[in-house]
Coordinates of C-alpha atoms and ligand atoms in Angstrom, one line a residue:
M1 CA 83.8 -148.4 81.3
T2 CA 82.8 -147.4 84.8
L3 CA 84.8 -144.5 86.3
D4 CA 87.5 -145.9 88.7
I5 CA 86.8 -143.7 91.6
E6 CA 89.4 -145.4 93.8
W7 CA 92.1 -144.4 91.3
V8 CA 91.0 -140.8 91.8
R9 CA 90.7 -141.0 95.6
A10 CA 94.3 -142.5 95.7
R11 CA 95.6 -139.4 93.9
L12 CA 93.8 -136.9 96.1
P13 CA 94.3 -138.2 99.7
G14 CA 92.1 -136.6 102.3
R15 CA 89.6 -135.3 99.7
Q16 CA 86.0 -136.1 100.5
I17 CA 84.6 -137.7 97.3
V18 CA 81.1 -139.1 97.3
W19 CA 80.4 -141.5 94.4
R20 CA 77.0 -142.3 93.0
E21 CA 76.3 -144.9 90.3
I22 CA 73.1 -143.1 89.5
T23 CA 71.4 -140.0 90.9
G24 CA 68.8 -137.4 90.0
S25 CA 71.3 -134.5 90.1
T26 CA 74.7 -134.1 91.9
M27 CA 73.5 -130.6 92.7
T28 CA 70.8 -131.9 94.9
E29 CA 73.1 -134.4 96.6
A30 CA 75.8 -131.7 97.2
A31 CA 73.2 -129.2 98.6
R32 CA 72.0 -131.9 101.1
L33 CA 75.6 -132.6 102.2
A34 CA 76.2 -128.9 102.5
A35 CA 73.1 -128.5 104.7
A36 CA 74.3 -131.4 106.9
G37 CA 77.6 -129.5 107.4
C38 CA 80.1 -131.3 105.2
R39 CA 83.6 -130.0 104.7
S40 CA 84.4 -127.5 102.0
L41 CA 85.6 -129.0 98.7
T42 CA 83.5 -132.2 99.3
A43 CA 82.7 -133.4 95.8
V44 CA 79.8 -135.5 94.6
V45 CA 80.5 -137.4 91.3
A46 CA 77.9 -139.4 89.4
E47 CA 78.2 -142.0 86.7
E48 CA 74.7 -141.0 85.4
Q49 CA 72.2 -138.3 86.2
L50 CA 68.5 -138.8 85.6
A51 CA 67.7 -135.1 86.0
G52 CA 70.9 -133.2 85.3
Q53 CA 70.4 -129.5 85.7
G54 CA 71.7 -126.9 83.3
R55 CA 71.5 -123.1 83.5
Q56 CA 68.2 -121.3 83.0
G57 CA 66.1 -124.4 83.9
R58 CA 67.6 -126.4 81.0
I59 CA 68.4 -130.1 81.3
W60 CA 72.0 -131.3 81.3
H61 CA 72.3 -134.3 79.0
S62 CA 74.0 -136.9 81.4
E63 CA 74.6 -140.1 79.5
R64 CA 75.9 -142.9 81.6
A65 CA 79.7 -143.6 81.8
T66 CA 80.7 -141.0 79.2
G67 CA 80.6 -137.6 80.8
L68 CA 81.9 -136.1 84.0
Y69 CA 79.2 -134.9 86.3
V70 CA 80.5 -133.2 89.5
S71 CA 79.2 -130.9 92.2
I72 CA 81.6 -129.4 94.7
V73 CA 80.6 -127.8 98.0
L74 CA 82.6 -124.6 98.4
R75 CA 82.7 -122.7 101.7
L76 CA 84.3 -119.5 100.8
P77 CA 84.5 -116.0 102.3
L78 CA 82.4 -114.6 99.4
T79 CA 78.8 -113.3 99.3
A80 CA 76.1 -114.3 96.8
R81 CA 76.8 -111.1 94.9
E82 CA 80.3 -112.4 94.1
A83 CA 78.9 -115.6 92.5
P84 CA 79.4 -114.2 88.9
V85 CA 83.2 -114.0 89.4
L86 CA 83.2 -117.4 91.1
T87 CA 81.5 -118.8 87.9
L88 CA 84.3 -117.3 85.8
A89 CA 87.0 -118.8 88.1
L90 CA 85.4 -122.2 87.8
G91 CA 85.2 -121.9 84.0
L92 CA 89.0 -121.2 84.0
A93 CA 89.5 -124.2 86.3
A94 CA 87.6 -126.5 84.0
A95 CA 89.5 -125.1 81.0
E96 CA 92.8 -125.8 82.7
A97 CA 91.8 -129.4 83.6
I98 CA 90.7 -130.0 79.9
S99 CA 93.9 -128.6 78.6
R100 CA 96.1 -130.6 81.0
T101 CA 94.2 -133.7 80.0
T102 CA 94.0 -133.3 76.2
D103 CA 96.7 -130.7 75.5
L104 CA 94.1 -128.6 73.8
A105 CA 92.8 -125.2 74.8
C106 CA 89.1 -124.3 75.2
D107 CA 87.4 -121.0 74.4
L108 CA 85.2 -119.6 77.2
R109 CA 81.9 -118.1 76.4
W110 CA 80.7 -115.7 79.1
P111 CA 79.6 -116.6 81.7
N112 CA 79.8 -120.4 81.9
D113 CA 80.3 -122.3 78.6
L114 CA 83.5 -124.0 77.5
L115 CA 83.8 -124.4 73.8
M116 CA 85.9 -126.5 71.4
A117 CA 85.6 -125.9 67.7
G118 CA 82.8 -123.5 68.4
K119 CA 80.6 -126.2 70.1
K120 CA 79.9 -126.6 73.8
C121 CA 82.0 -129.3 75.6
A122 CA 81.4 -128.2 79.2
G123 CA 79.2 -125.9 81.4
I124 CA 79.3 -124.5 84.9
L125 CA 76.3 -124.0 87.2
I126 CA 76.6 -122.2 90.6
Q127 CA 73.9 -122.6 93.2
V128 CA 74.0 -120.5 96.3
E129 CA 73.2 -122.5 99.5
E130 CA 74.2 -119.9 102.0
P131 CA 76.7 -120.0 103.6
A132 CA 78.0 -122.4 100.9
F133 CA 78.2 -122.4 97.2
I134 CA 77.6 -125.5 95.1
A135 CA 79.7 -125.6 92.0
G136 CA 78.3 -127.9 89.3
I137 CA 80.5 -128.8 86.5
G138 CA 79.5 -131.0 83.5
I139 CA 82.1 -132.0 80.9
N140 CA 81.3 -134.0 77.7
V141 CA 84.2 -136.4 77.7
N142 CA 83.6 -139.6 75.7
Q143 CA 80.3 -139.1 74.0
T144 CA 80.4 -140.2 70.4
A145 CA 77.0 -138.7 69.5
F146 CA 74.3 -136.4 71.1
P147 CA 70.5 -136.3 70.9
K148 CA 69.2 -134.5 67.8
E149 CA 68.4 -131.3 69.6
L150 CA 72.0 -130.9 70.8
A151 CA 73.9 -132.3 67.8
E152 CA 74.5 -128.8 66.3
T153 CA 75.7 -127.2 69.4
A154 CA 77.4 -129.8 71.6
T155 CA 80.7 -131.7 71.3
S156 CA 82.9 -133.9 73.5
L157 CA 86.6 -134.2 74.1
R158 CA 86.5 -137.5 72.3
L159 CA 84.9 -136.1 69.2
I160 CA 87.4 -133.3 69.1
T161 CA 90.5 -135.4 69.8
G162 CA 89.5 -138.6 68.1
L163 CA 90.7 -140.4 71.3
L164 CA 89.0 -142.0 74.3
Q165 CA 89.8 -139.8 77.2
S166 CA 90.6 -140.8 80.8
R167 CA 87.7 -139.4 82.9
E168 CA 89.8 -140.3 86.0
R169 CA 92.7 -138.1 85.0
L170 CA 90.3 -135.4 84.0
L171 CA 88.6 -135.5 87.4
V172 CA 91.9 -135.3 89.3
N173 CA 92.9 -132.4 87.1
L174 CA 89.5 -130.7 87.6
L175 CA 89.4 -131.0 91.4
T176 CA 93.1 -129.8 91.6
A177 CA 92.3 -126.8 89.3
V178 CA 89.2 -125.9 91.3
D179 CA 91.3 -125.8 94.5
S180 CA 93.9 -123.5 92.9
F181 CA 91.5 -121.1 91.1
T182 CA 89.3 -120.7 94.1
K183 CA 92.4 -120.0 96.2
M184 CA 93.5 -117.5 93.6
L185 CA 90.2 -115.7 93.9
I186 CA 90.2 -115.6 97.7
E187 CA 93.8 -114.7 98.1
G188 CA 94.2 -112.4 95.0
G189 CA 90.7 -110.9 94.7
K190 CA 88.7 -110.6 91.6
E191 CA 91.2 -108.8 89.4
P192 CA 93.5 -111.7 88.4
V193 CA 90.4 -113.9 87.6
L194 CA 88.9 -111.2 85.5
R195 CA 92.2 -110.6 83.7
M196 CA 92.7 -114.3 83.0
F197 CA 89.2 -114.8 81.8
A198 CA 89.5 -111.8 79.5
R199 CA 92.7 -113.3 78.0
A200 CA 91.2 -116.8 77.6
S201 CA 87.8 -115.9 76.2
S202 CA 87.3 -114.8 72.6
Y203 CA 83.9 -113.5 73.8
A204 CA 85.2 -111.0 76.4
C205 CA 86.2 -108.2 74.1
G206 CA 85.6 -107.2 70.4
K207 CA 83.1 -110.1 69.6
R208 CA 79.9 -109.5 67.8
V209 CA 77.2 -111.1 69.9
M210 CA 73.4 -111.5 70.3
V211 CA 72.1 -111.6 73.9
E212 CA 68.8 -112.8 74.9
E213 CA 67.8 -110.9 78.0
G214 CA 64.5 -110.1 79.7
G215 CA 62.4 -111.5 76.8
G216 CA 64.2 -109.4 74.1
V217 CA 67.4 -109.7 72.1
I218 CA 70.2 -107.2 72.0
Q219 CA 72.9 -107.1 69.4
G220 CA 76.3 -105.5 69.7
T221 CA 80.1 -105.9 70.3
T222 CA 81.6 -107.0 73.6
E223 CA 83.7 -104.4 75.5
G224 CA 85.2 -106.4 78.3
L225 CA 84.0 -107.3 81.8
D226 CA 83.0 -104.9 84.6
P227 CA 84.6 -105.2 88.1
S228 CA 81.9 -107.7 89.2
G229 CA 82.5 -110.0 86.2
F230 CA 79.4 -108.9 84.2
L231 CA 79.8 -108.6 80.4
V232 CA 79.7 -105.1 78.8
V233 CA 78.2 -104.9 75.3
R234 CA 78.2 -101.8 73.1
K235 CA 74.8 -102.0 71.3
D236 CA 74.5 -101.2 67.7
D237 CA 72.7 -97.9 68.7
G238 CA 75.8 -96.9 70.6
A239 CA 74.4 -97.4 74.1
R240 CA 76.3 -99.6 76.6
S241 CA 74.6 -102.5 78.2
T242 CA 75.8 -104.6 81.2
I243 CA 74.7 -108.2 80.7
L244 CA 73.8 -109.8 84.0
A245 CA 72.7 -113.3 83.0
G246 CA 71.6 -113.5 79.4
G247 CA 72.4 -116.2 76.9
V248 CA 75.3 -114.9 74.7
R249 CA 75.6 -116.2 71.1
P250 CA 77.8 -115.1 68.2
A251 CA 76.2 -112.6 65.8
P252 CA 76.9 -111.7 62.2
Q253 CA 79.5 -108.9 61.7
G254 CA 77.7 -105.5 61.9
Ligands
LIG1 C1 75.1 -125.3 81.9 O1 73.9 -125.1 81.6 O2 76.0 -125.0 81.0 C2 75.5 -125.8 83.2 C3 75.6 -127.3 83.2 C4 76.0 -127.9 84.5 C5 75.9 -129.4 84.5 C6 76.5 -130.0 85.8 S1 76.7 -131.8 85.6 C7 77.1 -131.8 87.3 C8 76.1 -130.9 88.0 N1 74.9 -131.6 88.3 C9 73.8 -131.1 87.6 O3 72.7 -131.5 87.6 N2 74.3 -130.0 86.9 C10 75.7 -129.8 87.0

């Protein structure tokens, strides 16, 4: 069923929402709108993406009329150095939207993955287009199957709940939650976001992880977030390492 964008617009009066039946990537569309001077919080939503972008150059599987594919232009008084904590705030926003829609909680895997039953149901991608940020959010909503290469690691809200989910309600909840979590970051500073993320994420502290970084793999136990929102890992040799961008995965108990 096609997403009823008018239902969404009626619930968010005044919100600029650009709708695309099909696009390469909503990130590219949002970056173009940002460069043309669009308002902050302008959202681009697509029914299907032909070149959905994931982190680290990966492709975001963007099956037609099943997932939520959204990019939001954010004009915030933050610098590019503060992008890591903005990523965490957006992860919290997506988790809140999912929980309001399904009544289920997600786990957050630093920095940008939302998990249900240990599998990924959503991801966040931040692109800096100074002076704006583009927040890309992809949520697997009503997929009933994934391509072979994703089947082990991906899930959808429908697969978890056994119910067809309203993408319209989820989108309203998502845009509302993005507004409130970015407001919380700007008005309250990084601290409350870091605290909330540490509470909501089983990965933030005391988790055995493997991290791919700089061509190598480190193994250790997480010890919380540093003041910038980076993940601190105590390696098995006792040294501490601050993870700036690596892919974090669970590791066997040491
Ligand atoms: C990740 O790798 O976990 C981040 C995935 C982000 C996907 C979303 S879908 C909407 C927006 N448009 C894109 O091309 N990517 C982001």
